[in-house]
Coordinates of C-alpha atoms in Angstrom, one line a residue:
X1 CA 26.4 -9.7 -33.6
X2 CA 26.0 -12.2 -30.5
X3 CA 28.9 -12.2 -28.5
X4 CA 30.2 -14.5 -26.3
X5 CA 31.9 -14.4 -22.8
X6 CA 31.6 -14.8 -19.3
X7 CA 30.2 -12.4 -16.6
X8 CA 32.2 -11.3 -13.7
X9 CA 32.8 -14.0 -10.6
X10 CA 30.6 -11.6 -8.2
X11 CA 28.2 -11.0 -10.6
X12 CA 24.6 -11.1 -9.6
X13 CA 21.8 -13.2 -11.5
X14 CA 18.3 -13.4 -10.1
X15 CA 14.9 -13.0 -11.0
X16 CA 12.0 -10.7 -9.5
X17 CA 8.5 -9.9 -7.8
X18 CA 6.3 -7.7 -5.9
X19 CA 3.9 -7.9 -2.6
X20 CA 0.4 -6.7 -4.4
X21 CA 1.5 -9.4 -8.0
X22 CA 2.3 -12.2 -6.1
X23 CA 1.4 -12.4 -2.4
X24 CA -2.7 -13.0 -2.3
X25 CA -4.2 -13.0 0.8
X26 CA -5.0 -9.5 1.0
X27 CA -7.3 -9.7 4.1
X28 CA -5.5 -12.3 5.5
X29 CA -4.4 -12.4 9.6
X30 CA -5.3 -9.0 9.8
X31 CA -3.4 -7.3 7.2
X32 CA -5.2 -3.9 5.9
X33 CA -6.5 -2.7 2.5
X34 CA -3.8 -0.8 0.0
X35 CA -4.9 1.4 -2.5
X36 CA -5.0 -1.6 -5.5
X37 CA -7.2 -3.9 -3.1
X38 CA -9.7 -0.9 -3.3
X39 CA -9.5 -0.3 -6.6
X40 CA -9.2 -3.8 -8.1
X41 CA -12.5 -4.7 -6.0
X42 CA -14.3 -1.8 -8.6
X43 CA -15.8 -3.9 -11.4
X44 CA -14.6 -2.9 -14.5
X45 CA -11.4 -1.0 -13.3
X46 CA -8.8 -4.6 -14.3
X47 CA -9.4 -6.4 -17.9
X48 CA -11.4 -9.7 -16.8
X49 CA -11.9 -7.7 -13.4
X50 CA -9.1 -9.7 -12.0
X51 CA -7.6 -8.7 -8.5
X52 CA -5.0 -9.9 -6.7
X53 CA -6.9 -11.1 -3.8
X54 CA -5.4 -14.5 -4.5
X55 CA -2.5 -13.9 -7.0
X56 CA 0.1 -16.7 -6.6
X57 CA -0.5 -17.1 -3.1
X58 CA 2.9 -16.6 -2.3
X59 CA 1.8 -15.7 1.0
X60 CA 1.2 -19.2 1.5
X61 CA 3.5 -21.2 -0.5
X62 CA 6.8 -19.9 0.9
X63 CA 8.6 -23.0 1.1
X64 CA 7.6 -23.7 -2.5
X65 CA 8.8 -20.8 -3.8
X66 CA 12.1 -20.8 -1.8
X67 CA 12.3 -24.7 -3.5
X68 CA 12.1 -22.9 -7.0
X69 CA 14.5 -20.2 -6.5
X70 CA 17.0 -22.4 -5.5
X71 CA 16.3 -24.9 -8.5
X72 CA 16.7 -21.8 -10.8
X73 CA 20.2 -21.2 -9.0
X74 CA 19.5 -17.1 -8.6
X75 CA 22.1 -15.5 -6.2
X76 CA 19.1 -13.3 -4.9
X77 CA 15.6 -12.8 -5.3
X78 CA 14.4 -9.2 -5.7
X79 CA 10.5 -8.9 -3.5
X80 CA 8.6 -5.7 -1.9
X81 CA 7.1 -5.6 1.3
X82 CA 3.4 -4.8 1.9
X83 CA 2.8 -1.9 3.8
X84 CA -0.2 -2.3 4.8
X85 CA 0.5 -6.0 5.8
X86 CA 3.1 -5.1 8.6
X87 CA 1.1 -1.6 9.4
X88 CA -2.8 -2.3 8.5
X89 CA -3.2 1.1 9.1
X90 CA -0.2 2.3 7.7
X91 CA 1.4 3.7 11.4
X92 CA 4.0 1.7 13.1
X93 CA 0.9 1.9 16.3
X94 CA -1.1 -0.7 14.1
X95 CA 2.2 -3.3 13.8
X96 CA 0.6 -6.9 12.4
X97 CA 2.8 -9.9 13.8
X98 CA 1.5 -12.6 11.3
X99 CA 2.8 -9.8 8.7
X100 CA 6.0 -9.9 10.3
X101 CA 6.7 -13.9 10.2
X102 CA 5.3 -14.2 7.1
X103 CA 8.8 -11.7 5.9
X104 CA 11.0 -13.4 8.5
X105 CA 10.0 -16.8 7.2
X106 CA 10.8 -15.7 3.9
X107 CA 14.0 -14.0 4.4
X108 CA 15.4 -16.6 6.4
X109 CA 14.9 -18.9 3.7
X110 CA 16.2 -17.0 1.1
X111 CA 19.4 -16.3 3.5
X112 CA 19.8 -20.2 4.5
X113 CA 20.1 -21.3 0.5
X114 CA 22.7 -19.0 0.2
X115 CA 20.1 -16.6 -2.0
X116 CA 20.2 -12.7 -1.3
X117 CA 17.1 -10.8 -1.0
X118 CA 16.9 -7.4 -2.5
X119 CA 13.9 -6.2 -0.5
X120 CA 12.1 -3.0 -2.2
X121 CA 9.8 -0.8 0.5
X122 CA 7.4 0.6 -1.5
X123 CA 5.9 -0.7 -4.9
X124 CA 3.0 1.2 -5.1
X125 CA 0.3 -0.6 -2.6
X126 CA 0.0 2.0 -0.1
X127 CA -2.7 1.5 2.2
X128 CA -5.6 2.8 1.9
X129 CA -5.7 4.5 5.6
X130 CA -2.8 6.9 4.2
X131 CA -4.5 7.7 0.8
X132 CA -7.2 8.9 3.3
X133 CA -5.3 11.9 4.7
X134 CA -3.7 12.5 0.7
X135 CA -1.7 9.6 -0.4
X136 CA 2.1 10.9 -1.9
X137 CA 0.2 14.5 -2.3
X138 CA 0.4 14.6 1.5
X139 CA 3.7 16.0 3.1
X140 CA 3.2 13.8 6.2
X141 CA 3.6 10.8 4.1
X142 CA 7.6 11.8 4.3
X143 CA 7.3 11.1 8.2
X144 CA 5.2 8.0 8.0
X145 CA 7.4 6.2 5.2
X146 CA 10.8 6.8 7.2
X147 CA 8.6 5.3 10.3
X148 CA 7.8 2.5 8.0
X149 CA 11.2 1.8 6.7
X150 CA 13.1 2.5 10.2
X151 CA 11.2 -0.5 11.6
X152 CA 12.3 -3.0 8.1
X153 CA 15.6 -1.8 8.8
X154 CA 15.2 -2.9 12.3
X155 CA 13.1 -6.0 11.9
X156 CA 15.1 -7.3 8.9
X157 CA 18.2 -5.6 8.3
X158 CA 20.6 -8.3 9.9
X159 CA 19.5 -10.3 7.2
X160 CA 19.1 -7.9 4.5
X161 CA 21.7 -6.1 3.1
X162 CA 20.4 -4.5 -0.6
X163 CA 16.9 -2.1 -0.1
X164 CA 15.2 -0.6 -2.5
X165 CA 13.2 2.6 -1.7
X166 CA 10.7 3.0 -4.5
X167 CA 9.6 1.1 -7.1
X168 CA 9.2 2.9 -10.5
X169 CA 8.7 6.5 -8.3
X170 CA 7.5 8.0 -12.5
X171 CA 5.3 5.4 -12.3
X172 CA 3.6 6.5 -9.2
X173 CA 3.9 10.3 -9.5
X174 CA 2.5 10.1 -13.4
X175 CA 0.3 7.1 -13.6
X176 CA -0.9 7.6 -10.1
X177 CA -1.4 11.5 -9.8
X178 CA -1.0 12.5 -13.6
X179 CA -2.9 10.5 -16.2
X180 CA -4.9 9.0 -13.2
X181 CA -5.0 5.4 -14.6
X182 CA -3.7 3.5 -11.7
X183 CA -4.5 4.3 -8.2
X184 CA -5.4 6.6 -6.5
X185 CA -6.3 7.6 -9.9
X186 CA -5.7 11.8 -9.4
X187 CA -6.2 13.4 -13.1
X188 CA -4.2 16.4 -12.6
X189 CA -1.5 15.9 -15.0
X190 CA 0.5 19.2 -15.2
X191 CA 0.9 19.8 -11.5
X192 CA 0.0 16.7 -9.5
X193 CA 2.8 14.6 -10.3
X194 CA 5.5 17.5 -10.0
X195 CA 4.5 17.9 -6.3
X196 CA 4.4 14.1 -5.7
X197 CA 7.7 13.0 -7.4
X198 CA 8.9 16.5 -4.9
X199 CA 7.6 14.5 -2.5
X200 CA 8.8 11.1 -3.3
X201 CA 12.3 12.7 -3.2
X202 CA 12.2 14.1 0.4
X203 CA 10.9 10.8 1.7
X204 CA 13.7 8.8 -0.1
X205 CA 16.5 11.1 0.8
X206 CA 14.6 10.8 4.9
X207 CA 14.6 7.3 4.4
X208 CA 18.7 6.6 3.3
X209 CA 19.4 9.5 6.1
X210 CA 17.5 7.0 8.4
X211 CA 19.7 4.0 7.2
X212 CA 23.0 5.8 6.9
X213 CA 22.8 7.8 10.8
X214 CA 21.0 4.8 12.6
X215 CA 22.1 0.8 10.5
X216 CA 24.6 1.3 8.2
X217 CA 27.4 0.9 10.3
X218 CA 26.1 -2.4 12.1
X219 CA 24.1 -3.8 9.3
X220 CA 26.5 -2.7 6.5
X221 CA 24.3 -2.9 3.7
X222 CA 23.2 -0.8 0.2
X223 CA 20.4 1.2 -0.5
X224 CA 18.9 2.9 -3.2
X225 CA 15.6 3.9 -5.4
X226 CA 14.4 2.1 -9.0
X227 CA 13.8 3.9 -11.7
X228 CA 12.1 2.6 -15.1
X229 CA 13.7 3.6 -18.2
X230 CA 12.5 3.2 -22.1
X231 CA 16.0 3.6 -23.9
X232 CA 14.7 6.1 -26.7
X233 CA 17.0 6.6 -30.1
X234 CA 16.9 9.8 -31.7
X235 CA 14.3 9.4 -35.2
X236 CA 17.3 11.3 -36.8
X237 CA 20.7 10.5 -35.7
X238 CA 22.4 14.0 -37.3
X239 CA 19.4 16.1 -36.4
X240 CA 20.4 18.3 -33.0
X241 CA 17.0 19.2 -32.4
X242 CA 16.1 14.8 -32.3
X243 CA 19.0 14.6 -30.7
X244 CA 18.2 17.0 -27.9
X245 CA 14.6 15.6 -27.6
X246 CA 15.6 12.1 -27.1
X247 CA 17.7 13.6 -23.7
X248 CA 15.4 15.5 -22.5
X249 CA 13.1 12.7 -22.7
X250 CA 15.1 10.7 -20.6
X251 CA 15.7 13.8 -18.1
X252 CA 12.6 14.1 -17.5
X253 CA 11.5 10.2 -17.4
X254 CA 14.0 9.1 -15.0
X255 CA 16.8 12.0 -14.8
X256 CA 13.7 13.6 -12.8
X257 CA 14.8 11.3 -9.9
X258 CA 18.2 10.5 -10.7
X259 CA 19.5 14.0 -11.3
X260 CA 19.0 15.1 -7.8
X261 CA 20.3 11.9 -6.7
X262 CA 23.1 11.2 -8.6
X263 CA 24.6 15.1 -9.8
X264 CA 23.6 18.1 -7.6
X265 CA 20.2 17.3 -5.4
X266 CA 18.6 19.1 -7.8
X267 CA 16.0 18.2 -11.2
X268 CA 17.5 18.5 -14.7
X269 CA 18.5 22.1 -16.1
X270 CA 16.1 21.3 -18.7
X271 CA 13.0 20.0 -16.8
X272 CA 13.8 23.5 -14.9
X273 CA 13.7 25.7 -18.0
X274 CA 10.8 23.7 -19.8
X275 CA 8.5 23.8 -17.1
X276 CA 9.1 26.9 -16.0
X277 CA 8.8 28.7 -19.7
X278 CA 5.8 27.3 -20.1
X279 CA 4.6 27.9 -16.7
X280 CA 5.2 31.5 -17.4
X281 CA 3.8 31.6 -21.1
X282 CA 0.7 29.8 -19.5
X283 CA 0.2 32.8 -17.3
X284 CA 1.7 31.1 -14.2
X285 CA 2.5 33.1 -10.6
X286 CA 5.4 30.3 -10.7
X287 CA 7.0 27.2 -12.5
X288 CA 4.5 24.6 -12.1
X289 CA 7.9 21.9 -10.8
X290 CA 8.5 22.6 -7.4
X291 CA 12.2 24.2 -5.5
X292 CA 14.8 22.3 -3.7
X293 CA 16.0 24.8 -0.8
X294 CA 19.9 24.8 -0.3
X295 CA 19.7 22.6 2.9
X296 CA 16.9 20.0 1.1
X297 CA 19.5 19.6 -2.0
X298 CA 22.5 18.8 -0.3
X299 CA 20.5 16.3 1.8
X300 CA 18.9 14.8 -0.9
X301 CA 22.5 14.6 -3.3
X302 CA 24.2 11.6 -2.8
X303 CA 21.3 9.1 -1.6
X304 CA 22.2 5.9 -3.1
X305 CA 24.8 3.7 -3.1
X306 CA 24.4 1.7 -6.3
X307 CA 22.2 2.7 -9.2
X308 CA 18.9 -0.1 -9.6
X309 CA 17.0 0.5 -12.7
X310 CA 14.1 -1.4 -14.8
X311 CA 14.0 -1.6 -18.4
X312 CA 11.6 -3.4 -21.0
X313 CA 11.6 -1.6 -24.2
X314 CA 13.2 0.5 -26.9
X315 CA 11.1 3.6 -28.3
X316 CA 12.2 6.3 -31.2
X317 CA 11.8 9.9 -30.6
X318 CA 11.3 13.3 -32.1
X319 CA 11.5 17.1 -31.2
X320 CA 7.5 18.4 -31.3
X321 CA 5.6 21.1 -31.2
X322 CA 3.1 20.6 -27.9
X323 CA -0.2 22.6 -27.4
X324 CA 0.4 25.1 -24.0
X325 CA -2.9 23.6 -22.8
X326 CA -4.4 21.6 -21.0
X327 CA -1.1 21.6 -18.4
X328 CA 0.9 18.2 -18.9
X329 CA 4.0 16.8 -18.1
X330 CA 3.6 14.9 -21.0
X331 CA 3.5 18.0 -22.9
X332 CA 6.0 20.1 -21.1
X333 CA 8.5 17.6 -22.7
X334 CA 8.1 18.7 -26.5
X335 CA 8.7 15.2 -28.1
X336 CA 7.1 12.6 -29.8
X337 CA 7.7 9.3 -29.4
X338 CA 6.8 6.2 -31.6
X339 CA 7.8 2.8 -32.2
X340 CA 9.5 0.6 -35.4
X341 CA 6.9 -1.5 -36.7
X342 CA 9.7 -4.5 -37.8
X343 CA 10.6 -4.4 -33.4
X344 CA 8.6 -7.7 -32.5
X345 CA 5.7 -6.9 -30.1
X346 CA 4.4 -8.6 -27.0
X347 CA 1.5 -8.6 -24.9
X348 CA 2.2 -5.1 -23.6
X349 CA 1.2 -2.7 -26.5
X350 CA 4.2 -0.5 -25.7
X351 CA 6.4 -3.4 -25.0
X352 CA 8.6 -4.3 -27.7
X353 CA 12.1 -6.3 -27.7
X354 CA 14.8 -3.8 -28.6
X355 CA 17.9 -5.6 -27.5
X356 CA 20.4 -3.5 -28.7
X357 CA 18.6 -0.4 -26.8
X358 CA 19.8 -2.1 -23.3
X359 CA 23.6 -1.5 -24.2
X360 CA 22.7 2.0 -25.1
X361 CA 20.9 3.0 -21.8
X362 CA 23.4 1.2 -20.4
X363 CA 26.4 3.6 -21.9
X364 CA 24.4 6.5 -21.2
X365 CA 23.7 5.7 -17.1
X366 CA 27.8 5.4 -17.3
X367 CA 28.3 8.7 -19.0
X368 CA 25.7 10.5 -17.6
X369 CA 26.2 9.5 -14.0
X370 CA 29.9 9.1 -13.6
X371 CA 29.4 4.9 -14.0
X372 CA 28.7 4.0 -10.7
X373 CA 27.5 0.5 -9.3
X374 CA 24.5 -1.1 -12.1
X375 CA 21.9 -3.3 -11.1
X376 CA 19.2 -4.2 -13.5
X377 CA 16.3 -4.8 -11.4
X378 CA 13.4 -5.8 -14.1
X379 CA 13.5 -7.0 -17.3
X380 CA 11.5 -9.3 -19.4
X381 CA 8.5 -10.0 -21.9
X382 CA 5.1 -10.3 -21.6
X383 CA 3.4 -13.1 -23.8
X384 CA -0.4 -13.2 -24.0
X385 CA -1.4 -17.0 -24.0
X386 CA -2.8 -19.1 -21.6
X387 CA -0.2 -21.6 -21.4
X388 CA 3.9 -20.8 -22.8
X389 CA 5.6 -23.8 -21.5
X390 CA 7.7 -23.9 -24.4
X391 CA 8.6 -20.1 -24.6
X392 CA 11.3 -19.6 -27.5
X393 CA 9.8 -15.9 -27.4
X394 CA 11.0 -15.3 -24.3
X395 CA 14.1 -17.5 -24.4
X396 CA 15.2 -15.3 -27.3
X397 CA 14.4 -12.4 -25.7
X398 CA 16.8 -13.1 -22.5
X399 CA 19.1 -14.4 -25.1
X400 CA 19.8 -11.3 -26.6
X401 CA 19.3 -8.4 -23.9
X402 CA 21.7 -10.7 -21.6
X403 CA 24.1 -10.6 -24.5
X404 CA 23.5 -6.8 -24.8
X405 CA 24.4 -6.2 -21.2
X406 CA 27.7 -8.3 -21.2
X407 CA 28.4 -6.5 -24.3
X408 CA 28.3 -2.9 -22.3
X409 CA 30.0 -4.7 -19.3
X410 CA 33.0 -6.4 -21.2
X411 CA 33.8 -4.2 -24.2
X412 CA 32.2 -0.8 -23.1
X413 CA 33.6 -0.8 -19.2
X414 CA 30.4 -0.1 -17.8
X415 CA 30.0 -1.0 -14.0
X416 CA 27.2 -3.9 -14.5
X417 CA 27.0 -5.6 -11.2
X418 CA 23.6 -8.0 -11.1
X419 CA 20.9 -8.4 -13.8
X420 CA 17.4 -10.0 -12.8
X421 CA 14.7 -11.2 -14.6
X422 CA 11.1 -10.5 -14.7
X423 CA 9.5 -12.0 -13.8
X424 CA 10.1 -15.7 -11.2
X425 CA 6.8 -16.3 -11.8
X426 CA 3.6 -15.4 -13.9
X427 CA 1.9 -12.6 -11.6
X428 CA -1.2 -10.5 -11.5
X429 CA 0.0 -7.5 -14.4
X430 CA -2.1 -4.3 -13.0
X431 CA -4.4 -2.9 -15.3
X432 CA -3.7 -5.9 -16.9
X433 CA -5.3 -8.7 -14.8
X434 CA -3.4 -12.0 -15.6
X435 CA -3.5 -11.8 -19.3
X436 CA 0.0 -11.0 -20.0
X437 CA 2.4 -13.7 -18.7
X438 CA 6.3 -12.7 -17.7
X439 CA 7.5 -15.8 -15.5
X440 CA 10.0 -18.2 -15.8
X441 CA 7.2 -20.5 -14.1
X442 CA 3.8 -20.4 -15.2
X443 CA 1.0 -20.3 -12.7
X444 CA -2.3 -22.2 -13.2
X445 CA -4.5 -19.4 -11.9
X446 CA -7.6 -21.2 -12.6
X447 CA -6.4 -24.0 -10.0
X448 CA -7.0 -22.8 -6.7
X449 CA -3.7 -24.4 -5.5
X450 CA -1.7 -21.9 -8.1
X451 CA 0.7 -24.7 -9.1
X452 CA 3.9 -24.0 -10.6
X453 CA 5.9 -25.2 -13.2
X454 CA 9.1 -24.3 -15.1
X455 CA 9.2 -22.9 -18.8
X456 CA 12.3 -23.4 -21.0
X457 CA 12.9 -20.1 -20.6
X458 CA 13.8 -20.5 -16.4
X459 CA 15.9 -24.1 -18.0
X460 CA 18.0 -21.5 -19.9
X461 CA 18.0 -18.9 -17.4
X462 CA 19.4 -21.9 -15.3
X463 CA 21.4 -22.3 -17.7
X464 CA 23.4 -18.4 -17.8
X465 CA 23.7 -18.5 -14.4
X466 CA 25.2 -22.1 -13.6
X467 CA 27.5 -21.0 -16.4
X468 CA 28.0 -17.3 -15.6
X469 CA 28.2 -16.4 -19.4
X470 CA 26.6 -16.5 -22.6
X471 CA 27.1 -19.2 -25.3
X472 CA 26.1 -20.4 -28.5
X473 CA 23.6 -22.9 -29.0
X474 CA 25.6 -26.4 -29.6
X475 CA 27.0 -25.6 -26.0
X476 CA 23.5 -25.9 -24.7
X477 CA 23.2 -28.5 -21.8
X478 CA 20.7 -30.2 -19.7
X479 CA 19.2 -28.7 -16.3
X480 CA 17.4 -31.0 -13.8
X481 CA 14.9 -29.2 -11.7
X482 CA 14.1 -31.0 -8.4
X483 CA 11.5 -29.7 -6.0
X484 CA 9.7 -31.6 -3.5
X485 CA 6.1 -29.6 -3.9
X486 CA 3.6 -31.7 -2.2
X487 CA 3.0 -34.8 -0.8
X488 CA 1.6 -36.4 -4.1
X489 CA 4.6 -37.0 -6.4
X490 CA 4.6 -36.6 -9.9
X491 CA 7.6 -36.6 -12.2
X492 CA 6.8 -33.9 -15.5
X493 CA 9.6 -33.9 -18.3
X494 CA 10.1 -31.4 -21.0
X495 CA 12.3 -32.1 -23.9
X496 CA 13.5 -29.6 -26.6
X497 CA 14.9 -30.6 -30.0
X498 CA 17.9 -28.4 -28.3
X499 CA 18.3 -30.8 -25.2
X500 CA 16.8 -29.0 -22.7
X501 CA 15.0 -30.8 -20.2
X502 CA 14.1 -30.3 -16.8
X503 CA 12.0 -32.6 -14.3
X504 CA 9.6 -31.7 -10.9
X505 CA 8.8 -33.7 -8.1
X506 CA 5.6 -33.1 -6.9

């Protein structure tokens, strides 16, 4: 049933981006090469061999952007810092000034229209001059990140007061070392992304030490990491064995990070015995997951203030019966996993809207981690047209997962603080090239200027937030978007049978 009510005063709407899916300008005033530069420029490797050489050009349009935020009404914009455009070659010796303003000028914007900018370190465009000496396989990555983050903190951290470490960290230790299908596309799925995600851990827990000892007390802001998380429903509710699959699922897609963080510093009892049973059945010296010592899980327990997580989908899950080899992680977690067919789909095959899953996950973060602070940092629906002005799809998609989460905040007590959208504007999708579009404002990338313009969907997102609740449809109102673009002025309205409307100056 929709329900209807209003969101806490403090409550945090906003919408999101990253540096590699929006910025462009990948060579530009002397920023250096990341790992998706390199392997975008591979024909073949993105559908339509797309890159994101150009992307939005955010890197160029900040005013513009900052015009659009501010029409939308967000209380913060969630963005990630390039790497390799403040270091070109990855070590604070190589710092790149025009880098520098280009964050500044965006940051200072956001701060003086009153918008907050959740500013996430790494989401997954490392450059290419530390994939050369291993990429996240390298321990010496764990000194090189903290180096990196110690001078955001520094350069940005009056103005900044949320960070996110890592971006999706499963993401990067399974697609990037596991499966191999995004960069730097290691195949070595049963042991590769153990060591990485080890990794990953020791330079998170470095990197909120860093914060806590050295800018915490003058800067006074949050930090955390950003897990993705499929909610997954057991296939059959009063079966144990279904029941136990669909948690250790979710221990080892995000309690893999989380657990260590969050409960003791170390990974899940289960990921523990899994891997390590069928390390030992496959004839193993050791467990293929990798020990915490004493000292490193007490310094890694405890690193985050707030818990940030992405979520898109919904998937159903089973207990199975997995071959011993070839060594996967995928395997080492005994399930099967599938989908409803009646769930509508999207443009991401795997991607379907399951509302009701987002109160679920939500319930289980608050059970399973003592409900702390809750920030949804992603969410959204892909659609795979080339223009969806008039996006009811997506309107009834934030519709219902919005309702879902105010459900969990006002009748289930769970600590929801913020909720953004993905995406602010239609970006460059990975493997995907720019097929599937998330915004709230579509991008002409076949106009070299990238011009913007609103869907319904950013009129109703307008909409929640001005009103800071969810309501029925005869409450619907009208939302004016002004924004001064360019020097040639054009006036564009939209009209709805359901009175929404919005106009751009141009």
């Amino acid at each position: 049933m929709y329900f209807y009510g209003t969101f806490p005063e403090d409550f945090t709407w906003g919408v999101s981006s990253s540096a590699y899916q929006v910025e462009g300008g990948w060579d530009a005033d002397g920023k250096g090469p990341s790992i998706w530069d390199n392997f975008t420029h591979v024909p073949g490797n993105i559908k339509n061999n797309d890159t994101g050489d150009i992307a939005c050009d955010s890197y160029n349009k900040v005013e513009e952007d900052i015009y659009l935020l501010r029409a939308l009404g967000v209380k913060n914009y969630a963005f990630s810092l390039s790497w390799s455009r403040i270091f070109p070659s990855g070590r604070n010796n190589s710092i790149n000034s025009h880098g520098v303003d280009y964050y500044n000028r965006l940051i200072d914007g956001l701060v003086a229209n009153n918008i907050t900018p959740i500013v996430t370190l790494y989401h997954w465009d490392l450059p290419q001059a530390l994939q050369d000496i291993g990429g996240w396989e390298s321990s010496a990555l764990i000194d090189l990140f903290d180096s990196f983050a110690d001078f955001c903190f520094q350069t940005f951290g009056d103005r900044v007061k949320f960070w996110i470490t890592f971006n999706e960290p499963q993401v990067i230790a399974w697609f990037g070392y596991g499966a191999g299908t995004f960069p730097p596309n290691v195949n070595d799925p049963g042991s590769a992304p153990y060591r990485v995600a080890h990794i990953l851990l020791k330079a998170h827990a470095r990197v909120y030490h860093t914060y806590d000892d050295k800018y915490r007390a003058s800067q006074g802001g949050v930090i955390a990491l950003c897990p993705n998380i499929d909610w997954v429903e057991p296939k059959t509710p009063s079966d144990p064995r279904d029941i136990e699959a669909a948690d250790r699922y979710l221990q080892f897609l995000v309690g893999w990070f989380t657990h260590p963080i969050f409960k003791n510093g170390d990974y899940p009892d289960v990921m523990k015995w899994k891997v390590g049973n069928r390390s030992e059945l496959q004839n193993l010296p050791s467990s293929r997951l990798p020990v915490f010592t004493a000292e490193e899980r007490e310094y890694i327990r405890g690193t985050a203030d707030v818990f940030c997580f992405n979520t898109y989908t919904s998937k159903i899950v089973t207990h199975a019966t997995t071959r011993l080899r070839p060594f996967s992680y995928v395997y080492d977690q005994e399930v099967l996993t599938k989908v409803d067919s009646s769930w509508p789909s999207s443009a991401i095959t795997d991607h379907r809207a399951v509302a009701w899953g987002l109160r679920r996950l939500l319930n289980w973060i608050k059970e399973e981690y003592g409900n702390p602070p809750i920030y949804i940092i992603e969410n959204g629906v892909g659609i795979k047209t080339k223009s969806d002005i008039d996006d009811n799809t997506r309107i009834f998609y934030y519709k219902t997962y919005v309702d879902e989460a105010l459900k969990a905040y006002k009748l289930d007590g769970v600590n929801l603080r913020g909720y953004n959208a993905w995406s602010f504007m239609d970006t460059f999708e990975w493997l995907n090239g720019y097929d599937p579009r998330f915004g709230l404002h579509q991008v002409d990338f076949d106009n070299p200027n990238r011009p913007r313009t609103p869907k319904r969907s950013a009129v109703y997102y307008a909409e929640i937030i001005r009103n800071n609740e969810t309501k029925s449809d005869d409450q619907t109102t009208c939302v004016c978007f002004h924004a001064h673009l360019s020097s040639q002025r054009n006036c564009f309205s939209l009209w709805s049978a359901k009175k929404h409307s919005f106009c751009i100056t141009k």
